[in-house]
Amino acid sequence: MKTGLAGLAATLFLCAPGRMDARQRQFLDRYCSTCHNERLKTGGLSLAGVDLSRPEVKPELWEKVVRKVRTGVMPPPGAPQPPGVDRRAMLTAIEGALDSAAGKVNPGRTETLRRLSRTEYQNAIRDLLALDIDAGSLLPADESGHGYDNVNLGDLSATLLNRYISAGQKISRLAVGSTQSSLQSDTIGLPADLTQEDHLPGMPIGTRGGLSTTYTFAQDGEYEIQVLLMRDLAGVVSGLRDSRSHEMLVLLDREPVHSFTVSRAAIGDQVLNEKPLKVRIPVKAGPHNLAVTFVKEGSSLVETTKRPTESRFNDRRYPRTAPAVDQILLTGPYEAKGAGDTPSRRRLFVCRPAGEDKQEEEKCAAAILSTLMRRAYRRPVTKGDVDEMVPFYRKGRAERDFELGITRAVTAVLTNPKFLFRVESDPAEMPAGGVYRISDLELASRLSFFLWSSIPDDELLEAAAQGRLSQPGELERQTRRMLADRRSFNLATNFAGQWLRLRNLDAVQPSGNLFRDFDENLRRAFQQETELFFDSVLREDRSVLTFLKSDYTFLNQRLAKHYGISGVYGSRFRRVTLAQKSRRGGLLRHGSVLSVTSYATRTSPVLRGVLVLKNFLGAPPPAPPPDVPALDESTMAANLGMRERLAAHRSNPVCASCHRTIDPAGFALENYDAIGRWRELELEDQRVDASGAVPGDKEFHGVDGLEEALLRRPELFAATLTENLLTFALGRGVEYYDAPAVRKIVREAEKEGYRFSSLILGIVKSVPFQMRRAEAGPVAAKIGVK
Amino acid sequence: MFLTKKAISRRAMLKSAQGALALPLLEAMIPAATAWDKTPAKPVRRIGFVFIPMGCDQDRWTPPGHVTLGELSPILAPLDPVKEQVSVITNLRLPNAYPGTHDTSNSAFLSAASAKHTESSDYFSGITVDQIAAKEMGRETQVDSLQLAMDLNPLAGVCNNGYSCVYQNCLSWSSPTTPLPSEAHPRVVFERLFGEGGNAEERRAALRNRASLLDSFTAEIARVKQRVGAPDRARLDLYLESVRQVEREIERGEKAAADNKTPDLERPVGVPAAFADHAKVMFDLQILAFQADITRVISFQFTREQSNRTYPEIGVRDPHHPVSHHGNDPVKVAQIAKINTYHIKLYSEFLQRMKATPDGNGSLLDHTVYLYGSGMGNPSLHDHENLPILVAGGTATGLKGGRHIRYEKGTNLANLHLTLLERVGIQLDKFADSTGKVEDLFERVV
């Protein structure tokens, strides 16, 4: 529909590529120069005397102009607006010129050295050693840049280095198993605000509450498990009433191995008189599912003088009616009987020494380490790599045995920069500013860290090592294969978690007074819904516009009840087709997104507006000025609706310049309260006013209106999502010189209805992904030598 | 280290008056401290802080005589074997702990700062005296400071009157927005200090393994340097800086292991069930940490505020917190006094062990300053006046033990913190709301 007139206009102008004519000059004079002239220089910009004939010589300026005009931020509200036809014609002309800038390809420059992010480290260990570790307890969090935590990875503090060494030692011992020399002890805890009255997702049927986790047991042997129960502020075990008795089960791989009786008589409820809930069980080495949970005792309604709530964890307000698990302390192995047969040993030990003699052992050690290093370093192994590891192996061998030698060498691999850092270096003879295609091996890493946040698998690595990856069709084949692989769920967790700020869900602590029914169960449900939804669009290769408007979502009983959707029973998440007029569906209706853009006591149209403008529309508002005075909440009457509360945003001209754009985008979502429930009224008797607007479009009402407005210009959403994916894929912020590539991706994707794979493939085939710009390199250093 | 980073939000900074006070202190963090002199004449100095909750029975606590600590009061009687190295100070107060009670008793004890009244993650308190010491004294040791506790389950959610639990859980704060978690599990503390343990030779071997991993790391960085341009070489040089920093820590650790005679260390696995046993282990770990010179700054939350522990072993079967609300009922007051005495007994045993441990030309106690006390005064009134405070420690710092210093008017606890910092070589003009120093405690600095 839009291609009609714009297409005509474009044909007229693109006949002479790069040439702009009087029409564009007129456009500027009429709609821009009133403010952006030499005298006023509004926003620091003057368009007087710019050379319109070749915008491509000033791409930084024109890309800014294009972004603002395309999203409709410029001309600002109140100023004369160009008719849609003219706006599109102008954009087509300028963009055409920028895109066709021949020979000025700028793929940008990723950092030469980037260490693995914490998530990437965890995934790499999983794929390298078949070992699930919790990197959160081993390594500090990464700082974010441009919204993603894989952008500022050029640092290495002493603290981090220490942690890498400790982590490497711990992981190698766990992977080999036999060299775990002493008792290990771990604590696994549950959040205090988890309601454990009913069945939790993933737990066996017939149980309530508790936790289930996969724990890697280092060796065959006996392990002591101690369970600590949730207590209230007085130190008394919560939920123990009268003489009621509860059965608490310990399950290993879903089989009950022990049962505790929990009642006042059995354990007492004072701190010191408690008999500890401890048991020792035999376990074989390797990863096992360990669960501690209660047998469910009937489902009768709880008598209560207050309105019954779903959440029950706060002993002052909504007390637990039954005991709950707080922590599990695991200690072991006692009576250790060796490392047994575990997935990590099978992955690591690709051979066993053929004989007792040192030479045989060293041959096998070399084979083991070469296999490991190829995967860890993400490239074929050299003799130098192996030679470097031999001293570590020999030292451990001399100290004890073959397996200790391997352990020490594995530690050395895991603490080597070749594993910890991704290096992209310019080719030897490249002049500064030169543009080159990155190597197949570098491309393989980019691909696997993009889609899986992990190391390339053997198939991808092989293709790259043989130089096949850059062959036509091979890259696309590998990309599709990797998208179909289960590991691409990473995009739903790691990418979407940052694009939609889901990582902040853990910090969402709604006021207990106002939001009685909020608990960890709901928090987890929010996250599940969005992750499963995102993954469904990816895996079913749907159009990304589904993110904006959808007729289905994923629910379990708790979430459905929260949303007011009937007919969903059980804790398992399942796809639910929504009714025609449903208030749920697209991302803007998800409890997750709506909660992370709210405060503890109220919604925030500002946070919501910023999310919509920045991460959906691609029209990020400028940063707030440095000395914004605090909102004086005390002078705000308690009975003011949200719009009145934020009135100062509109009346103060300094605030209004940004907030007249930000706030309306957020107001459209006002029908959803701070924890994502639908409401018609706020403050009990005032009707919610959900009229809103986004730049460049007419006013609309509510979330329906917002979605329709975004869908009217789907290319904007597609471009914004592409930019976010590209940032995540490259590990650097997207700059003005990437804009032609983004436009190309969006154009091609439009032909396929914006299917998810079209965006991914577009990115993978793009100039910024496949190429790199050189800097003043070793060439300068070498010139002296030559 | 169990550090978490928290950025101060702009609004939090602007809103809190304490922000204006704490921040300049932050910047003046590293004043010109007296130089370390490890000659026998001026050996290593150390500082420790022990916190007990819910004040005390002030009648049975306060010694009868003052200036000289003659006869010990009933609660302080167990200190008799170390009387000459302990001083009691009465009538100190924490004005900034108001209007809070249990939470601020804990958070203000070492910071003398006013805690922001919030349940959310925008908490704001003040840097604590032990962390100021750690920033300076921690430069010489492998671990800059240690935070210990006795309670395994830190509380979550709302703790008391709308204060976030972080105020009750965390005694030490390395900045107004960085509470430091503490460790109650002996094994974890042990591992932090000694890794896998074993004897000195084994520990040195473990440190050498780390060093050789670093050598390998450095070699690879050097190789990468050959292949990259100037800006990237500068980046790599920064990495090498970090490597050198870690290497220095390892060297210090190796030296400490070589210089200090510590017994073979068996790593503790579990947590002793009995309070006294658990306390002894935690105190012993402090002695070991000082002996091995792994750290020189320790804070210890001996029990937490609002603790509901019962002490049947001394005949108190009722939980601590409710009993502390005695309302002047003599039975309950007597119970509180028993609990106070029990804590003092365990502390005294620790001080005796410190005294019996040789260090340099004296004992460990001679060279270590310890503060013991509470951020609350009368628990039945929930006030922060006339706090129970003890200073223990030896001649090396100039402490005049065996004294009872009694202030006529309530004096800010921060004065004592300022004085203790001076004793370990950190000169500051002011700490939190200090109005001067506690002159009578120590000999004048020459």
mmCIF file of N, CA and C in Angstrom, chain B residues 282-329:
data_model
loop_
_atom_site.group_PDB
_atom_site.id
_atom_site.type_symbol
_atom_site.label_atom_id
_atom_site.label_comp_id
_atom_site.label_asym_id
_atom_site.label_seq_id
_atom_site.Cartn_x
_atom_site.Cartn_y
_atom_site.Cartn_z
ATOM 1 N N MET B 282 34.093 -19.777 64.804
ATOM 2 C CA MET B 282 34.165 -18.486 64.119
ATOM 3 C C MET B 282 35.245 -17.603 64.737
ATOM 4 N N PHE B 283 35.382 -17.652 66.055
ATOM 5 C CA PHE B 283 36.441 -16.862 66.693
ATOM 6 C C PHE B 283 37.814 -17.438 66.351
ATOM 7 N N ASP B 284 37.905 -18.773 66.320
ATOM 8 C CA ASP B 284 39.189 -19.393 65.978
ATOM 9 C C ASP B 284 39.621 -19.030 64.568
ATOM 10 N N LEU B 285 38.651 -18.950 63.664
ATOM 11 C CA LEU B 285 38.987 -18.560 62.289
ATOM 12 C C LEU B 285 39.544 -17.152 62.268
ATOM 13 N N GLN B 286 39.056 -16.307 63.143
ATOM 14 C CA GLN B 286 39.596 -14.949 63.185
ATOM 15 C C GLN B 286 41.048 -14.969 63.649
ATOM 16 N N ILE B 287 41.310 -15.795 64.651
ATOM 17 C CA ILE B 287 42.692 -15.893 65.146
ATOM 18 C C ILE B 287 43.593 -16.403 64.029
ATOM 19 N N LEU B 288 43.140 -17.432 63.342
ATOM 20 C CA LEU B 288 43.938 -17.999 62.248
ATOM 21 C C LEU B 288 44.184 -16.968 61.160
ATOM 22 N N ALA B 289 43.147 -16.248 60.825
ATOM 23 C CA ALA B 289 43.278 -15.263 59.744
ATOM 24 C C ALA B 289 44.320 -14.213 60.098
ATOM 25 N N PHE B 290 44.318 -13.795 61.354
ATOM 26 C CA PHE B 290 45.315 -12.803 61.776
ATOM 27 C C PHE B 290 46.692 -13.418 61.851
ATOM 28 N N GLN B 291 46.750 -14.632 62.395
ATOM 29 C CA GLN B 291 48.042 -15.314 62.526
ATOM 30 C C GLN B 291 48.707 -15.480 61.176
ATOM 31 N N ALA B 292 47.920 -15.895 60.203
ATOM 32 C CA ALA B 292 48.473 -16.141 58.875
ATOM 33 C C ALA B 292 48.583 -14.859 58.068
ATOM 34 N N ASP B 293 48.188 -13.762 58.674
ATOM 35 C CA ASP B 293 48.240 -12.445 58.031
ATOM 36 C C ASP B 293 47.525 -12.445 56.682
ATOM 37 N N ILE B 294 46.429 -13.148 56.635
ATOM 38 C CA ILE B 294 45.647 -13.159 55.387
ATOM 39 C C ILE B 294 44.796 -11.907 55.315
ATOM 40 N N THR B 295 44.372 -11.441 56.487
ATOM 41 C CA THR B 295 43.643 -10.186 56.520
ATOM 42 C C THR B 295 43.950 -9.488 57.827
ATOM 43 N N ARG B 296 43.644 -8.208 57.892
ATOM 44 C CA ARG B 296 43.895 -7.477 59.141
ATOM 45 C C ARG B 296 42.650 -6.749 59.628
ATOM 46 N N VAL B 297 41.535 -6.969 58.942
ATOM 47 C CA VAL B 297 40.295 -6.274 59.315
ATOM 48 C C VAL B 297 39.160 -7.280 59.320
ATOM 49 N N ILE B 298 38.469 -7.405 60.449
ATOM 50 C CA ILE B 298 37.367 -8.371 60.531
ATOM 51 C C ILE B 298 36.178 -7.730 61.231
ATOM 52 N N SER B 299 34.982 -7.968 60.720
ATOM 53 C CA SER B 299 33.775 -7.582 61.453
ATOM 54 C C SER B 299 32.948 -8.845 61.666
ATOM 55 N N PHE B 300 32.303 -8.936 62.827
ATOM 56 C CA PHE B 300 31.630 -10.182 63.213
ATOM 57 C C PHE B 300 30.290 -9.858 63.845
ATOM 58 N N GLN B 301 29.235 -10.272 63.187
ATOM 59 C CA GLN B 301 27.894 -10.089 63.745
ATOM 60 C C GLN B 301 27.627 -11.298 64.626
ATOM 61 N N PHE B 302 27.856 -11.133 65.919
ATOM 62 C CA PHE B 302 27.865 -12.255 66.840
ATOM 63 C C PHE B 302 26.486 -12.872 67.005
ATOM 64 N N THR B 303 25.467 -12.053 67.073
ATOM 65 C CA THR B 303 24.093 -12.520 66.820
ATOM 66 C C THR B 303 23.396 -11.362 66.142
ATOM 67 N N ARG B 304 22.297 -11.646 65.485
ATOM 68 C CA ARG B 304 21.669 -10.589 64.719
ATOM 69 C C ARG B 304 20.585 -9.897 65.525
ATOM 70 N N GLU B 305 20.241 -8.701 65.076
ATOM 71 C CA GLU B 305 19.129 -7.995 65.691
ATOM 72 C C GLU B 305 17.850 -8.819 65.556
ATOM 73 N N GLN B 306 16.993 -8.716 66.540
ATOM 74 C CA GLN B 306 15.735 -9.450 66.545
ATOM 75 C C GLN B 306 15.943 -10.958 66.605
ATOM 76 N N SER B 307 17.126 -11.351 66.993
ATOM 77 C CA SER B 307 17.404 -12.784 67.063
ATOM 78 C C SER B 307 16.435 -13.465 68.015
ATOM 79 N N ASN B 308 15.965 -14.622 67.641
ATOM 80 C CA ASN B 308 15.078 -15.373 68.515
ATOM 81 C C ASN B 308 15.721 -16.631 69.028
ATOM 82 N N ARG B 309 17.007 -16.614 69.069
ATOM 83 C CA ARG B 309 17.701 -17.750 69.658
ATOM 84 C C ARG B 309 17.269 -17.943 71.091
ATOM 85 N N THR B 310 17.224 -19.201 71.488
ATOM 86 C CA THR B 310 17.053 -19.501 72.914
ATOM 87 C C THR B 310 18.384 -20.050 73.401
ATOM 88 N N TYR B 311 18.609 -19.950 74.676
ATOM 89 C CA TYR B 311 19.885 -20.399 75.257
ATOM 90 C C TYR B 311 19.631 -21.372 76.398
ATOM 91 N N PRO B 312 19.068 -22.524 76.082
ATOM 92 C CA PRO B 312 18.756 -23.471 77.156
ATOM 93 C C PRO B 312 20.006 -23.893 77.935
ATOM 94 N N GLU B 313 21.153 -23.820 77.275
ATOM 95 C CA GLU B 313 22.376 -24.240 77.971
ATOM 96 C C GLU B 313 22.721 -23.348 79.160
ATOM 97 N N ILE B 314 22.153 -22.149 79.209
ATOM 98 C CA ILE B 314 22.362 -21.307 80.393
ATOM 99 C C ILE B 314 21.043 -21.074 81.125
ATOM 100 N N GLY B 315 20.037 -21.866 80.766
ATOM 101 C CA GLY B 315 18.771 -21.780 81.500
ATOM 102 C C GLY B 315 17.812 -20.730 80.981
ATOM 103 N N VAL B 316 18.033 -20.240 79.762
ATOM 104 C CA VAL B 316 17.078 -19.284 79.198
ATOM 105 C C VAL B 316 16.342 -19.978 78.058
ATOM 106 N N ARG B 317 15.104 -20.403 78.337
ATOM 107 C CA ARG B 317 14.377 -21.152 77.322
ATOM 108 C C ARG B 317 13.507 -20.254 76.456
ATOM 109 N N ASP B 318 13.427 -18.991 76.795
ATOM 110 C CA ASP B 318 12.602 -18.084 75.994
ATOM 111 C C ASP B 318 13.468 -17.409 74.956
ATOM 112 N N PRO B 319 12.885 -17.071 73.809
ATOM 113 C CA PRO B 319 13.702 -16.452 72.757
ATOM 114 C C PRO B 319 14.176 -15.059 73.140
ATOM 115 N N HIS B 320 15.316 -14.708 72.614
ATOM 116 C CA HIS B 320 16.023 -13.487 72.984
ATOM 117 C C HIS B 320 15.195 -12.237 72.749
ATOM 118 N N HIS B 321 14.636 -12.107 71.553
ATOM 119 C CA HIS B 321 13.977 -10.839 71.226
ATOM 120 C C HIS B 321 12.802 -10.529 72.135
ATOM 121 N N PRO B 322 11.834 -11.426 72.288
ATOM 122 C CA PRO B 322 10.719 -11.096 73.187
ATOM 123 C C PRO B 322 11.191 -10.801 74.611
ATOM 124 N N VAL B 323 12.189 -11.542 75.067
ATOM 125 C CA VAL B 323 12.683 -11.323 76.431
ATOM 126 C C VAL B 323 13.285 -9.928 76.571
ATOM 127 N N SER B 324 13.883 -9.441 75.457
ATOM 128 C CA SER B 324 14.520 -8.122 75.544
ATOM 129 C C SER B 324 13.490 -7.018 75.745
ATOM 130 N N HIS B 325 12.249 -7.322 75.421
ATOM 131 C CA HIS B 325 11.193 -6.346 75.726
ATOM 132 C C HIS B 325 10.703 -6.587 77.136
ATOM 133 N N HIS B 326 11.627 -6.354 78.084
ATOM 134 C CA HIS B 326 11.339 -6.808 79.448
ATOM 135 C C HIS B 326 10.346 -5.926 80.185
ATOM 136 N N GLY B 327 10.180 -4.665 79.765
ATOM 137 C CA GLY B 327 9.248 -3.785 80.480
ATOM 138 C C GLY B 327 9.554 -3.713 81.952
ATOM 139 N N ASN B 328 10.846 -3.887 82.279
ATOM 140 C CA ASN B 328 11.316 -3.832 83.666
ATOM 141 C C ASN B 328 10.810 -4.967 84.546
ATOM 142 N N ASP B 329 10.281 -6.006 83.927
ATOM 143 C CA ASP B 329 9.930 -7.202 84.701
ATOM 144 C C ASP B 329 11.243 -7.849 85.168
#
